[in-house]
mmCIF file of C-alpha atoms in Angstrom:
data_model
loop_
_atom_site.group_PDB
_atom_site.id
_atom_site.type_symbol
_atom_site.label_atom_id
_atom_site.label_comp_id
_atom_site.label_asym_id
_atom_site.label_seq_id
_atom_site.Cartn_x
_atom_site.Cartn_y
_atom_site.Cartn_z
ATOM 1 C CA UNK A 1 -218.700 119.342 15.733
ATOM 2 C CA UNK A 2 -217.498 117.303 12.847
ATOM 3 C CA UNK A 3 -219.103 114.267 11.463
ATOM 4 C CA UNK A 4 -217.055 111.606 9.596
ATOM 5 C CA UNK A 5 -220.011 110.641 7.358
ATOM 6 C CA UNK A 6 -223.507 111.623 6.201
ATOM 7 C CA UNK A 7 -224.817 108.628 8.017
ATOM 8 C CA UNK A 8 -223.243 109.942 11.362
ATOM 9 C CA UNK A 9 -224.645 113.391 10.742
ATOM 10 C CA UNK A 10 -228.031 111.622 9.848
ATOM 11 C CA UNK A 11 -227.857 109.859 13.185
ATOM 12 C CA UNK A 12 -227.192 112.998 15.127
ATOM 13 C CA UNK A 13 -229.897 114.803 13.278
ATOM 14 C CA UNK A 14 -232.425 111.966 13.796
ATOM 15 C CA UNK A 15 -231.548 112.120 17.675
ATOM 16 C CA UNK A 16 -232.044 115.854 17.717
ATOM 17 C CA UNK A 17 -235.245 115.721 15.706
ATOM 18 C CA UNK A 18 -236.764 113.033 18.112
ATOM 19 C CA UNK A 19 -235.657 115.023 21.178
ATOM 20 C CA UNK A 20 -237.245 118.233 19.778
ATOM 21 C CA UNK A 21 -240.528 116.308 19.116
ATOM 22 C CA UNK A 22 -240.389 114.789 22.641
ATOM 23 C CA UNK A 23 -239.762 118.222 24.067
ATOM 24 C CA UNK A 24 -242.554 120.055 22.238
ATOM 25 C CA UNK A 25 -245.108 117.149 22.386
ATOM 26 C CA UNK A 26 -244.296 115.490 25.582
ATOM 27 C CA UNK A 27 -243.724 118.397 28.044
ATOM 28 C CA UNK A 28 -246.990 119.417 29.630
ATOM 29 C CA UNK A 29 -245.559 122.751 30.347
ATOM 30 C CA UNK A 30 -245.224 123.394 26.621
ATOM 31 C CA UNK A 31 -248.826 122.271 25.905
ATOM 32 C CA UNK A 32 -250.282 125.553 27.310
ATOM 33 C CA UNK A 33 -247.302 127.704 25.878
ATOM 34 C CA UNK A 34 -248.151 126.395 22.306
ATOM 35 C CA UNK A 35 -251.476 128.352 22.430
ATOM 36 C CA UNK A 36 -249.658 131.573 23.415
ATOM 37 C CA UNK A 37 -247.027 131.001 20.866
ATOM 38 C CA UNK A 38 -249.680 130.449 18.073
ATOM 39 C CA UNK A 39 -251.478 133.680 19.108
ATOM 40 C CA UNK A 40 -248.238 135.435 18.695
ATOM 41 C CA UNK A 41 -247.572 133.865 15.337
ATOM 42 C CA UNK A 42 -251.140 134.884 14.172
ATOM 43 C CA UNK A 43 -251.595 138.203 15.809
ATOM 44 C CA UNK A 44 -248.341 139.474 17.075
ATOM 45 C CA UNK A 45 -248.621 141.658 20.105
ATOM 46 C CA UNK A 46 -246.269 144.274 21.522
ATOM 47 C CA UNK A 47 -244.449 141.340 23.171
ATOM 48 C CA UNK A 48 -243.542 139.446 19.769
ATOM 49 C CA UNK A 49 -240.095 140.898 19.649
ATOM 50 C CA UNK A 50 -239.395 139.550 23.239
ATOM 51 C CA UNK A 51 -240.717 136.042 22.063
ATOM 52 C CA UNK A 52 -238.629 136.178 19.004
ATOM 53 C CA UNK A 53 -235.519 136.945 20.756
ATOM 54 C CA UNK A 54 -235.945 134.763 23.772
ATOM 55 C CA UNK A 55 -237.565 131.625 22.270
ATOM 56 C CA UNK A 56 -237.781 131.682 18.402
ATOM 57 C CA UNK A 57 -234.306 132.785 17.475
ATOM 58 C CA UNK A 58 -232.357 130.398 19.775
ATOM 59 C CA UNK A 59 -234.149 127.347 18.499
ATOM 60 C CA UNK A 60 -234.038 128.389 14.894
ATOM 61 C CA UNK A 61 -230.299 129.212 15.222
ATOM 62 C CA UNK A 62 -229.664 125.748 16.558
ATOM 63 C CA UNK A 63 -231.630 124.031 13.861
ATOM 64 C CA UNK A 64 -230.023 126.110 11.084
ATOM 65 C CA UNK A 65 -226.642 124.786 12.197
ATOM 66 C CA UNK A 66 -228.031 121.291 11.644
ATOM 67 C CA UNK A 67 -229.654 122.392 8.263
ATOM 68 C CA UNK A 68 -226.308 124.224 7.241
ATOM 69 C CA UNK A 69 -224.160 121.153 7.980
ATOM 70 C CA UNK A 70 -226.504 118.883 6.085
ATOM 71 C CA UNK A 71 -226.980 121.064 3.006
ATOM 72 C CA UNK A 72 -223.571 122.701 2.925
ATOM 73 C CA UNK A 73 -225.086 126.193 2.890
ATOM 74 C CA UNK A 74 -224.414 128.987 5.373
ATOM 75 C CA UNK A 75 -226.717 129.153 8.399
ATOM 76 C CA UNK A 76 -227.787 132.661 7.280
ATOM 77 C CA UNK A 77 -228.607 131.588 3.847
ATOM 78 C CA UNK A 78 -232.181 132.223 2.738
ATOM 79 C CA UNK A 79 -232.703 128.537 1.780
ATOM 80 C CA UNK A 80 -231.176 127.325 5.128
ATOM 81 C CA UNK A 81 -233.523 129.710 6.951
ATOM 82 C CA UNK A 82 -236.550 128.539 4.945
ATOM 83 C CA UNK A 83 -235.786 124.797 5.512
ATOM 84 C CA UNK A 84 -235.241 125.621 9.130
ATOM 85 C CA UNK A 85 -238.766 127.066 9.485
ATOM 86 C CA UNK A 86 -240.214 124.038 7.537
ATOM 87 C CA UNK A 87 -238.471 121.609 9.885
ATOM 88 C CA UNK A 88 -239.627 123.380 13.016
ATOM 89 C CA UNK A 89 -243.169 123.889 11.484
ATOM 90 C CA UNK A 90 -243.477 120.167 11.193
ATOM 91 C CA UNK A 91 -242.955 119.830 14.854
ATOM 92 C CA UNK A 92 -244.995 122.785 15.737
ATOM 93 C CA UNK A 93 -247.846 121.586 13.722
ATOM 94 C CA UNK A 94 -248.114 118.244 15.621
ATOM 95 C CA UNK A 95 -248.348 120.466 18.856
ATOM 96 C CA UNK A 96 -250.798 123.064 17.448
ATOM 97 C CA UNK A 97 -252.948 120.385 15.859
ATOM 98 C CA UNK A 98 -252.960 117.988 18.928
ATOM 99 C CA UNK A 99 -256.626 117.909 19.208
ATOM 100 C CA UNK A 100 -256.995 117.051 15.437
ATOM 101 C CA UNK A 101 -254.254 114.427 15.417
ATOM 102 C CA UNK A 102 -255.837 112.791 18.646
ATOM 103 C CA UNK A 103 -259.324 112.806 17.126
ATOM 104 C CA UNK A 104 -258.089 111.435 13.777
ATOM 105 C CA UNK A 105 -256.243 108.599 15.533
ATOM 106 C CA UNK A 106 -258.802 107.926 18.320
ATOM 107 C CA UNK A 107 -256.173 109.102 21.080
ATOM 108 C CA UNK A 108 -257.326 110.860 24.330
ATOM 109 C CA UNK A 109 -253.901 112.692 24.333
ATOM 110 C CA UNK A 110 -250.240 112.267 23.498
ATOM 111 C CA UNK A 111 -248.316 109.760 25.661
ATOM 112 C CA UNK A 112 -244.580 108.865 25.448
ATOM 113 C CA UNK A 113 -245.504 105.898 23.124
ATOM 114 C CA UNK A 114 -247.557 108.148 20.847
ATOM 115 C CA UNK A 115 -244.828 110.721 20.719
ATOM 116 C CA UNK A 116 -242.454 107.879 19.686
ATOM 117 C CA UNK A 117 -244.905 106.812 16.911
ATOM 118 C CA UNK A 118 -245.070 110.555 15.790
ATOM 119 C CA UNK A 119 -241.417 110.530 15.636
ATOM 120 C CA UNK A 120 -241.103 107.330 13.641
ATOM 121 C CA UNK A 121 -243.408 108.744 11.156
ATOM 122 C CA UNK A 122 -241.955 112.330 10.846
ATOM 123 C CA UNK A 123 -238.157 111.838 11.302
ATOM 124 C CA UNK A 124 -237.551 109.916 8.182
ATOM 125 C CA UNK A 125 -239.176 112.488 5.869
ATOM 126 C CA UNK A 126 -237.484 115.421 7.819
ATOM 127 C CA UNK A 127 -234.070 113.646 7.269
ATOM 128 C CA UNK A 128 -235.057 113.477 3.635
ATOM 129 C CA UNK A 129 -235.667 117.125 3.561
ATOM 130 C CA UNK A 130 -232.077 117.622 4.633
ATOM 131 C CA UNK A 131 -230.842 115.252 2.048
ATOM 132 C CA UNK A 132 -229.630 112.817 4.790
ATOM 133 C CA UNK A 133 -229.681 109.089 4.381
ATOM 134 C CA UNK A 134 -232.746 107.267 5.554
ATOM 135 C CA UNK A 135 -230.611 104.480 7.070
ATOM 136 C CA UNK A 136 -229.382 106.897 9.563
ATOM 137 C CA UNK A 137 -232.779 106.704 11.223
ATOM 138 C CA UNK A 138 -233.089 102.822 10.879
ATOM 139 C CA UNK A 139 -229.652 102.530 12.471
ATOM 140 C CA UNK A 140 -230.471 104.879 15.248
ATOM 141 C CA UNK A 141 -233.775 103.148 15.977
ATOM 142 C CA UNK A 142 -231.991 99.819 16.168
ATOM 143 C CA UNK A 143 -232.802 98.498 12.798
ATOM 144 C CA UNK A 144 -230.548 97.532 9.816
ATOM 145 C CA UNK A 145 -227.135 96.245 9.828
ATOM 146 C CA UNK A 146 -225.487 98.281 12.466
ATOM 147 C CA UNK A 147 -228.608 97.696 14.843
ATOM 148 C CA UNK A 148 -228.231 93.816 14.721
#
């Protein structure tokens, strides 16, 4: 998919990142899977290769496409892969540290509204990591010139 401008790419990236946060943090099925994934990250079992091929590579490849388009680098470039891991890590951290986030904020658990608040806090700096304009998120969220 081609984008006419950095703002258009930023809008698409913001939407993708919000959907990723919503999927990882808002889907109860993924809540219990997070513990299994984290165990595989810290102490890989004989099944790590299966997890890598079935779960990790597809997600990382999709995010690497976004990173590559934003940075102008190849999807297989070391810098692209590292930035991809960093972006996904931001999302995963909010899932893995759910109990800490909730305790620090006085929440009982994540809700759709709380996941939206998390996205509002994380998506702009994630766009900045990609060198995409911050106004893309504001426009997507209904703020700024185009949102009026």
